Amino acid sequence: MSASSEQLFARAQQLIPGGVNSPVRAFRSVGGAPFFTKSASGATLTTADGRELIDFVCTWGPAIHGHNHPHIKAAIADALENGTSFGTPNPHEVEMAELIVKFFPSIQKVRMCNSGTEATMSAIRLARGFTSRDKIIKFAGCYHGHSDSLLVAAGSGALTHGHPDSAGVPAAFARETVVLPFNDTAALDAAFAANPGQIAGVILEPYIGNVGFIKPDPGYLQHVRAACTKHGAVLIFDEVMTGFRLARGGVQELEKITPDLTTLGKIIGGGLPVGAFGGRTDIMDQLAPLGPVYQAGTLSGNPLALAAGIAALKLLDELNPYAQLDALGRQVASAALSAAQAKGLALQAPQTGSMLSLFFTDRPVRDLPTAMTSDAKLFSRFFHACLAAGVYAPPSAYEAWFLSTAHEGAAVARACEIISGAIKSL
Ligand SMILES: *Cc1c(COP(=O)(O)O)cnc(C)c1O
């Protein structure tokens, strides 16, 4: 008999801080111990204990085609025949750049890296180098990975664990980051007025996915775009989560906005570690070896990772599954809403395409403070009721749910029953 989740977690805690390699996996905000996954296929995770769970985390976003998709698997196997890393340019890098530029018209040039964190960190450095300014504006609750300048009032694990400002981030770095409330045009205008000629860039998740799922008010993103243009600041859309998930061209396609730089990750790696950042040629050409802004990576453009990502993007192009994914997302959100109504529970279920959130609150959620009105204790009871019945929801009240095309059919029907049952049991 192989090791159980309990045995593995006991061993892991001896050697790995908290037993995990990324904090939210530890289940601290919902309580209890995490399960270990032995394998994953389609919409299903199989745990080390042999349980099958319908997965609404989808490896935190990448698995838009479901787990272990045969096309992606085959692409990795093909690439593997040729070797795992070359340290020279390789053909996959050119094909990936062509795909990204095709779907994101705002991206004229792109650089590959190994994670979303690297992408946002590098985009920030580039914005600073390009403008010769130091300050960055970010928004409370937006998460852009764990680099120093960006780990200020960040969402995701940082929020779940109650350290919005991480220890180890120098106060001097944090001072270069101006944090504003999301969806507040007056606050943005005031920040530009208070820091004349000093704002290098504005970074945001155009639809937030890291305090749960939050959409901007109509016209808000247009206002941010206009303010950046007016003040000569670089507008960075962090579409690590939303890129290729809500549309092939991300939120910028849905909202018809052209940012100066875009960061990508998650889906573009097809389940392997990949990030990318790209945008206007005049800005991107400031990067080494053409320009003075240094950025590099031993494994950047890795052939296996890019083969997986290219296969994932080509599938999206072929299938154009966005209407199907939206129908699935709506099905889950409305099942939850009707169960909550039957039970007399206040629930907000914002959803677009294959992203949604269940906030146990009577307040419409439009920023970090309203997200925080969500009843986290109730969410943990709901989470554990789902888990006991076979649905793996995100293990925090402040993380978005993700669906894949593999949720179609029996998986989504069964999941909706379980989610409704869990809400009614609260
Ligand atoms: C996940 C995420 C990141 C960080 O990506 P990693 O690959 O985890 O480093 C950055 N920005 C957003 C919007 C994300 O969702």
XYZ file of N, CA and C in Angstrom, residues 36-239:
612
model
N -2.889 14.804 -0.698
C -1.859 14.723 -1.728
C -2.479 14.115 -2.982
N -2.079 14.617 -4.134
C -2.638 14.108 -5.389
C -1.647 13.163 -6.037
N -2.168 12.002 -6.425
C -1.322 10.979 -7.046
C -1.356 11.137 -8.555
N -2.540 11.465 -9.073
C -2.660 11.645 -10.516
C -3.878 12.500 -10.799
N -3.939 13.018 -12.017
C -5.049 13.871 -12.400
C -5.372 13.634 -13.862
N -6.647 13.583 -14.164
C -7.055 13.369 -15.549
C -8.394 14.061 -15.767
N -8.525 14.815 -16.844
C -9.784 15.523 -17.116
C -10.127 16.466 -15.985
N -11.345 16.329 -15.434
C -11.780 17.209 -14.347
C -11.512 16.583 -12.990
N -10.804 15.455 -12.967
C -10.711 14.662 -11.737
C -9.288 14.565 -11.187
N -9.177 14.768 -9.870
C -7.931 14.480 -9.157
C -8.090 13.146 -8.441
N -7.062 12.310 -8.471
C -7.066 11.093 -7.659
C -6.058 11.281 -6.536
N -6.538 11.183 -5.311
C -5.665 11.461 -4.167
C -4.800 10.246 -3.840
N -3.800 10.502 -3.006
C -2.919 9.422 -2.556
C -3.710 8.355 -1.799
N -4.911 8.739 -1.345
C -5.752 7.807 -0.590
C -6.748 7.090 -1.498
N -6.645 7.356 -2.800
C -7.516 6.684 -3.756
C -8.886 7.335 -3.935
N -9.077 8.548 -3.376
C -10.354 9.238 -3.584
C -10.342 9.973 -4.913
N -11.504 10.070 -5.558
C -11.616 10.864 -6.782
C -12.390 12.132 -6.478
N -11.818 13.277 -6.864
C -12.438 14.572 -6.574
C -12.626 15.357 -7.863
N -13.803 15.981 -8.009
C -13.991 16.892 -9.141
C -13.287 18.193 -8.775
N -12.372 18.623 -9.643
C -11.407 19.668 -9.301
C -11.833 21.032 -9.849
N -12.041 22.005 -8.948
C -12.344 23.377 -9.371
C -11.178 24.329 -9.105
N -9.985 23.773 -8.965
C -8.799 24.602 -8.814
C -7.987 24.567 -10.121
N -8.049 23.406 -10.797
C -7.406 23.291 -12.119
C -5.970 23.784 -12.083
N -5.235 23.320 -11.086
C -3.842 23.702 -10.853
C -3.660 25.236 -10.791
N -4.695 25.906 -10.239
C -4.752 27.360 -10.054
C -4.846 28.112 -11.380
N -5.403 27.442 -12.369
C -5.695 28.141 -13.623
C -5.197 27.490 -14.900
N -3.999 26.927 -14.897
C -3.467 26.427 -16.171
C -4.321 25.381 -16.894
N -4.974 24.487 -16.143
C -5.596 23.314 -16.785
C -6.936 23.642 -17.448
N -6.937 24.509 -18.431
C -8.198 24.893 -19.081
C -8.757 23.763 -19.947
N -7.911 22.836 -20.365
C -8.379 21.667 -21.134
C -8.581 20.461 -20.226
N -8.583 20.653 -18.935
C -8.600 19.526 -18.006
C -7.176 19.009 -17.823
N -7.040 18.075 -16.886
C -5.705 17.550 -16.566
C -5.262 16.513 -17.595
N -3.957 16.517 -17.841
C -3.324 15.458 -18.636
C -4.001 15.254 -19.987
N -4.277 16.347 -20.676
C -4.944 16.255 -21.976
C -4.060 15.487 -22.961
N -4.630 14.543 -23.722
C -3.797 13.707 -24.610
C -2.949 14.506 -25.612
N -3.478 15.627 -26.139
C -2.700 16.417 -27.100
C -1.461 17.021 -26.439
N -1.653 17.524 -25.221
C -0.545 18.185 -24.533
C 0.500 17.148 -24.119
N -0.007 16.014 -23.636
C 0.883 14.919 -23.267
C 1.736 14.489 -24.466
N 1.091 14.363 -25.610
C 1.807 13.927 -26.827
C 2.846 14.968 -27.240
N 2.501 16.244 -27.094
C 3.452 17.301 -27.477
C 4.684 17.262 -26.583
N 4.479 17.001 -25.287
C 5.619 16.911 -24.363
C 6.469 15.687 -24.711
N 5.796 14.575 -24.991
C 6.526 13.341 -25.327
C 7.363 13.544 -26.591
N 6.790 14.211 -27.593
C 7.528 14.489 -28.835
C 8.762 15.334 -28.561
N 8.556 16.395 -27.773
C 9.671 17.301 -27.485
C 10.757 16.573 -26.694
N 10.340 15.691 -25.824
C 11.273 14.960 -24.955
C 12.272 14.146 -25.776
N 11.828 13.635 -26.901
C 12.709 12.867 -27.796
C 13.938 13.679 -28.196
N 13.758 15.017 -28.262
C 14.838 15.868 -28.778
C 15.725 16.468 -27.695
N 15.384 16.213 -26.426
C 16.215 16.754 -25.348
C 15.448 17.767 -24.524
N 15.898 17.964 -23.267
C 15.090 18.731 -22.325
C 15.476 20.199 -22.205
N 16.676 20.566 -22.602
C 17.090 21.963 -22.484
C 18.358 22.151 -23.300
N 18.446 23.261 -24.020
C 19.600 23.440 -24.925
C 20.507 24.605 -24.550
N 19.974 25.630 -23.909
C 20.798 26.807 -23.622
C 21.147 27.610 -24.864
N 20.454 27.324 -25.953
C 20.562 28.127 -27.186
C 19.135 28.438 -27.597
N 18.924 29.353 -28.525
C 17.560 29.526 -29.022
C 17.036 28.205 -29.597
N 15.709 27.980 -29.526
C 15.132 26.777 -30.135
C 13.854 27.151 -30.892
N 13.428 26.297 -31.817
C 12.298 26.649 -32.685
C 10.987 26.897 -31.939
N 10.772 26.207 -30.800
C 9.530 26.407 -30.050
C 9.348 27.865 -29.617
N 10.466 28.532 -29.348
C 10.377 29.918 -28.864
C 9.784 30.836 -29.926
N 10.129 30.561 -31.161
C 9.628 31.400 -32.253
C 8.131 31.131 -32.450
N 7.777 29.858 -32.407
C 6.363 29.501 -32.601
C 5.511 30.083 -31.470
N 6.009 29.989 -30.241
C 5.254 30.538 -29.104
C 5.097 32.051 -29.239
N 6.161 32.726 -29.594
C 6.073 34.188 -29.753
C 5.047 34.536 -30.825
N 5.046 33.778 -31.919
C 4.079 34.055 -32.995
C 2.642 33.852 -32.513
N 2.422 32.813 -31.712
C 1.056 32.560 -31.203
C 0.605 33.679 -30.265
N 1.492 34.068 -29.349
C 1.122 35.105 -28.376
C 0.809 36.421 -29.090
N 1.653 36.786 -30.032
C 1.474 38.046 -30.749
C 0.198 38.017 -31.598
N -0.121 36.841 -32.106
C -1.345 36.705 -32.920
C -2.600 36.964 -32.076
N -2.631 36.442 -30.861
C -3.851 36.559 -30.060
C -3.898 37.838 -29.223
N -2.746 38.414 -28.953
C -2.689 39.662 -28.180
C -2.126 40.772 -29.066
N -2.998 41.473 -29.788
C -2.493 42.509 -30.704
C -1.697 43.598 -29.996
N -1.900 43.791 -28.692
C -1.112 44.812 -27.989
C 0.342 44.380 -27.831
N 0.613 43.086 -28.019
C 1.980 42.580 -27.829
C 2.690 42.529 -29.179
N 3.703 43.385 -29.316
C 4.482 43.379 -30.560
C 5.736 42.533 -30.414
N 6.283 42.529 -29.197
C 7.417 41.659 -28.904
C 7.197 41.025 -27.542
N 7.736 39.826 -27.366
C 7.498 39.092 -26.125
C 8.774 38.388 -25.685
N 8.942 38.286 -24.365
C 10.080 37.547 -23.794
C 9.509 36.456 -22.892
N 10.011 35.226 -23.033
C 9.544 34.115 -22.208
C 10.362 34.043 -20.908
N 9.706 33.613 -19.831
C 10.399 33.329 -18.569
C 9.734 32.103 -17.937
N 9.934 31.890 -16.629
C 9.550 30.596 -16.061
C 8.374 30.616 -15.094
N 7.862 31.797 -14.779
C 6.712 31.861 -13.877
C 6.042 33.221 -14.038
N 4.843 33.324 -13.497
C 4.144 34.595 -13.498
C 4.883 35.632 -12.669
N 5.481 35.183 -11.573
C 6.243 36.095 -10.716
C 7.386 36.750 -11.490
N 8.117 35.940 -12.238
C 9.208 36.502 -13.052
C 8.672 37.482 -14.080
N 7.520 37.158 -14.653
C 6.957 38.016 -15.703
C 6.622 39.394 -15.144
N 5.942 39.437 -13.987
C 5.528 40.736 -13.440
C 6.736 41.496 -12.900
N 7.641 40.790 -12.241
C 8.848 41.434 -11.716
C 9.644 42.092 -12.858
N 9.756 41.381 -13.964
C 10.521 41.906 -15.097
C 9.774 43.050 -15.778
N 8.454 42.942 -15.862
C 7.667 44.008 -16.493
C 7.798 45.304 -15.690
N 7.820 45.170 -14.360
C 7.981 46.348 -13.495
C 9.364 46.987 -13.710
N 10.389 46.145 -13.753
C 11.741 46.686 -13.978
C 11.808 47.393 -15.329
N 11.172 46.778 -16.309
C 11.178 47.359 -17.650
C 10.450 48.705 -17.666
N 9.309 48.780 -16.986
C 8.564 50.051 -16.934
C 9.422 51.125 -16.274
N 10.139 50.741 -15.223
C 11.011 51.705 -14.534
C 12.168 52.125 -15.424
N 12.773 51.162 -16.094
C 13.897 51.474 -16.977
C 13.462 52.352 -18.136
N 12.307 52.054 -18.678
C 11.804 52.785 -19.851
C 11.480 54.233 -19.509
N 10.891 54.450 -18.322
C 10.437 55.803 -17.971
C 11.474 56.576 -17.160
N 12.506 55.895 -16.669
C 13.445 56.494 -15.704
C 12.701 57.056 -14.492
N 11.672 56.366 -14.063
C 10.945 56.725 -12.846
C 10.930 55.493 -11.938
N 10.621 55.692 -10.638
C 10.723 54.581 -9.684
C 9.388 54.051 -9.178
N 8.379 54.911 -9.092
C 7.164 54.484 -8.380
C 6.218 53.664 -9.254
N 5.553 52.734 -8.571
C 4.601 51.847 -9.229
C 3.268 51.980 -8.502
N 2.188 52.001 -9.253
C 0.860 51.939 -8.626
C 0.326 50.523 -8.767
N -0.143 49.954 -7.642
C -0.870 48.693 -7.703
C -2.162 48.847 -6.908
N -3.004 47.832 -6.944
C -4.319 47.940 -6.313
C -4.487 46.891 -5.227
N -5.112 47.319 -4.130
C -5.294 46.427 -2.981
C -6.051 45.173 -3.417
N -5.475 44.035 -3.093
C -6.120 42.764 -3.425
C -5.591 42.142 -4.701
N -5.003 42.939 -5.591
C -4.407 42.352 -6.805
C -3.108 41.652 -6.412
N -2.945 40.434 -6.884
C -1.738 39.658 -6.619
C -0.936 39.564 -7.904
N 0.349 39.858 -7.803
C 1.190 39.804 -9.006
C 2.430 38.955 -8.765
N 2.288 37.893 -7.986
C 3.448 37.078 -7.674
C 4.146 37.621 -6.435
N 5.283 37.022 -6.075
C 5.854 37.309 -4.758
C 7.148 38.120 -4.800
N 7.362 38.940 -5.846
C 8.563 39.778 -5.840
C 8.361 40.969 -4.894
N 9.480 41.556 -4.441
C 9.444 42.549 -3.360
C 8.504 43.731 -3.619
N 8.648 44.377 -4.794
C 7.862 45.599 -5.014
C 6.374 45.311 -5.086
N 6.024 44.061 -5.352
C 4.619 43.765 -5.633
C 3.914 43.067 -4.484
N 4.667 42.695 -3.458
C 4.061 41.967 -2.350
C 3.591 42.945 -1.281
N 2.805 43.904 -1.715
C 2.273 44.935 -0.841
C 0.768 44.960 -1.052
N 0.022 44.732 0.042
C -1.441 44.648 -0.067
C -1.845 43.713 -1.199
N -1.170 42.569 -1.284
C -1.471 41.593 -2.328
C -2.550 40.634 -1.866
N -3.261 40.062 -2.810
C -4.301 39.091 -2.476
C -3.714 37.701 -2.386
N -4.488 36.723 -2.826
C -4.089 35.320 -2.898
C -3.583 34.808 -1.558
N -2.523 33.990 -1.556
C -2.024 33.403 -0.322
C -1.651 34.459 0.697
N -1.135 35.583 0.229
C -0.725 36.661 1.136
C -1.920 37.146 1.942
N -3.070 37.178 1.301
C -4.291 37.637 1.954
C -4.834 36.555 2.880
N -4.899 35.350 2.345
C -5.407 34.221 3.102
C -4.661 34.075 4.416
N -3.364 34.316 4.376
C -2.554 34.083 5.553
C -2.350 35.329 6.395
N -3.003 36.412 6.018
C -2.992 37.603 6.845
C -1.656 38.310 6.937
N -0.786 38.151 5.946
C 0.426 38.977 5.897
C 0.391 39.775 4.611
N -0.478 40.785 4.527
C -0.516 41.546 3.273
C 0.829 42.179 2.952
N 1.614 42.484 3.966
C 2.989 42.919 3.729
C 3.888 41.831 4.281
N 4.630 41.173 3.438
C 5.492 40.089 3.885
C 6.651 40.621 4.714
N 7.046 39.876 5.748
C 8.327 40.151 6.396
C 9.415 39.947 5.354
N 10.476 40.714 5.455
C 11.583 40.549 4.517
C 11.503 41.449 3.299
N 10.396 42.172 3.156
C 10.330 43.169 2.079
C 10.780 44.501 2.669
N 11.895 45.055 2.203
C 12.388 46.309 2.788
C 11.341 47.415 2.685
N 11.202 48.175 3.773
C 10.234 49.268 3.775
C 10.521 50.237 2.639
N 11.814 50.398 2.318
C 12.185 51.332 1.244
C 11.631 50.872 -0.101
N 11.556 49.549 -0.317
C 10.970 49.044 -1.564
C 9.477 49.310 -1.567
N 8.847 48.983 -0.427
C 7.392 49.123 -0.347
C 6.985 50.577 -0.567
N 7.877 51.526 -0.160
C 7.560 52.950 -0.356
C 7.495 53.347 -1.828
N 8.130 52.577 -2.665
C 8.070 52.871 -4.109
C 6.791 52.323 -4.739
N 5.991 51.611 -3.932
C 4.743 51.038 -4.438
C 3.567 51.768 -3.817
N 2.777 52.428 -4.633
C 1.594 53.149 -4.160
C 0.407 52.204 -4.297
N -0.259 51.915 -3.181
C -1.378 50.968 -3.217
C -2.697 51.723 -3.174
N -3.567 51.448 -4.124
C -4.848 52.158 -4.225
C -6.010 51.179 -4.177
N -7.199 51.675 -3.787
C -8.386 50.821 -3.878
C -8.760 50.580 -5.346
N -9.153 49.354 -5.648
C -9.596 49.002 -7.000
C -10.952 49.653 -7.255
N -11.243 49.923 -8.510
C -12.558 50.465 -8.906
C -12.797 51.875 -8.371
N -11.737 52.641 -8.134
C -11.885 53.980 -7.553
C -11.098 54.962 -8.434
N -11.801 55.609 -9.374
C -11.117 56.478 -10.338
C -10.542 57.719 -9.649
N -11.257 58.221 -8.647
C -10.786 59.435 -7.957
C -9.469 59.159 -7.239
N -9.343 57.985 -6.634
C -8.107 57.638 -5.923
C -6.936 57.576 -6.903
N -7.187 57.074 -8.095
C -6.117 56.990 -9.089
C -5.686 58.394 -9.527
N -6.664 59.232 -9.811
C -6.342 60.602 -10.238
C -5.552 61.325 -9.144
N -5.965 61.122 -7.889
C -5.292 61.776 -6.762
C -3.846 61.276 -6.640
N -3.628 59.982 -6.876
C -2.271 59.426 -6.757
C -1.362 59.995 -7.837
N -1.865 60.128 -9.042
C -1.051 60.741 -10.100
C -0.742 62.201 -9.753
N -1.749 62.904 -9.212
C -1.542 64.320 -8.859
C -0.516 64.461 -7.737
N -0.511 63.517 -6.796
C 0.380 63.601 -5.640
C 1.814 63.180 -5.968
N 2.005 62.498 -7.094
C 3.339 62.005 -7.468
C 3.673 62.437 -8.894
N 3.732 63.742 -9.134
C 3.875 64.217 -10.516
C 5.189 63.752 -11.140
N 5.088 63.173 -12.339
C 6.284 62.736 -13.072
C 7.048 61.621 -12.390
N 6.424 60.942 -11.436
C 7.158 59.908 -10.680
C 6.644 58.492 -10.890
N 5.470 58.354 -11.503
C 4.874 57.009 -11.628
C 5.382 56.335 -12.907
N 6.183 55.284 -12.710
C 6.705 54.539 -13.861
C 5.598 53.728 -14.521
N 4.776 53.076 -13.695
C 3.774 52.197 -14.274
C 2.638 51.901 -13.323
N 1.554 51.424 -13.915
C 0.376 50.986 -13.162
C 0.160 49.531 -13.532
N 0.139 48.663 -12.517
C -0.083 47.244 -12.778
C -1.389 46.820 -12.145
N -2.181 46.044 -12.878
C -3.413 45.522 -12.290
C -3.829 44.220 -12.947
N -4.607 43.453 -12.196
C -5.355 42.352 -12.773
C -6.625 42.992 -13.317
N -6.823 43.025 -14.629
C -7.973 43.762 -15.165
C -9.311 43.179 -14.683
N -9.414 41.873 -14.563
C -10.469 41.248 -13.760
C -9.686 40.565 -12.642
N -10.000 40.895 -11.393
C -9.205 40.340 -10.291
C -9.585 38.875 -10.073
N -8.566 38.044 -9.889
C -8.810 36.634 -9.592
C -8.199 36.195 -8.286
N -7.554 37.105 -7.575
C -6.786 36.706 -6.401
C -7.318 37.212 -5.059
N -8.524 37.824 -5.061
C -9.270 37.979 -3.797
C -10.605 37.294 -3.994
N -10.593 36.239 -4.778
C -11.805 35.760 -5.389
C -11.941 36.544 -6.684
N -13.055 36.348 -7.357
C -13.212 36.924 -8.693
C -13.982 38.241 -8.611
N -13.350 39.319 -9.111
C -13.978 40.640 -9.058
C -13.831 41.328 -10.414
N -14.944 41.869 -10.904
C -14.893 42.588 -12.179
C -14.822 44.094 -11.945
N -14.199 44.808 -12.871
C -14.169 46.272 -12.759
C -15.546 46.861 -13.090
N -15.821 48.038 -12.533
C -17.032 48.767 -12.915
C -16.914 49.166 -14.387
N -18.063 49.309 -15.068
C -17.989 49.759 -16.463
C -17.236 51.084 -16.556
N -16.305 51.173 -17.495
C -15.559 52.418 -17.708
C -14.305 52.550 -16.851
N -14.160 51.705 -15.832
C -13.009 51.851 -14.932
C -11.678 51.619 -15.664
N -11.595 50.524 -16.408
C -10.333 50.208 -17.090
C -9.998 51.274 -18.137
N -11.041 51.811 -18.775
C -10.825 52.892 -19.753
C -10.217 54.106 -19.049
N -10.712 54.372 -17.844
C -10.183 55.499 -17.074
C -8.703 55.275 -16.731
N -8.376 54.055 -16.325
C -6.980 53.738 -15.980
C -6.089 53.919 -17.213
N -6.588 53.436 -18.361
C -5.819 53.575 -19.612
C -5.546 55.059 -19.914
N -6.595 55.866 -19.829
C -6.466 57.289 -20.177
C -5.518 57.993 -19.206
N -5.609 57.653 -17.920
C -4.747 58.297 -16.916
C -3.283 57.959 -17.184
N -2.998 56.699 -17.537
C -1.603 56.306 -17.811
C -1.077 57.057 -19.029
N -1.897 57.162 -20.045
C -1.471 57.877 -21.257
C -1.161 59.334 -20.922
N -2.087 59.946 -20.165
C -1.936 61.356 -19.821
C -0.645 61.621 -19.034
N -0.303 60.701 -18.128
C 0.832 60.942 -17.233
C 2.111 60.219 -17.673
N 2.086 59.605 -18.841
C 3.296 58.949 -19.344
C 3.711 57.731 -18.533
N 2.736 57.066 -17.885
C 3.044 55.854 -17.119
C 2.732 54.631 -17.978
N 3.516 53.578 -17.776
C 3.326 52.336 -18.533
C 2.175 51.547 -17.908
N 1.164 51.224 -18.711
C 0.035 50.432 -18.199
C 0.329 48.948 -18.406
N 0.381 48.212 -17.283
C 0.682 46.776 -17.338
C -0.570 45.996 -16.951
N -1.107 45.231 -17.884
C -2.193 44.304 -17.552
C -1.556 42.980 -17.145
N -1.791 42.579 -15.909
C -1.329 41.266 -15.465
C -2.419 40.261 -15.829
N -2.193 39.580 -16.943
C -3.166 38.582 -17.420
C -2.599 37.168 -17.247
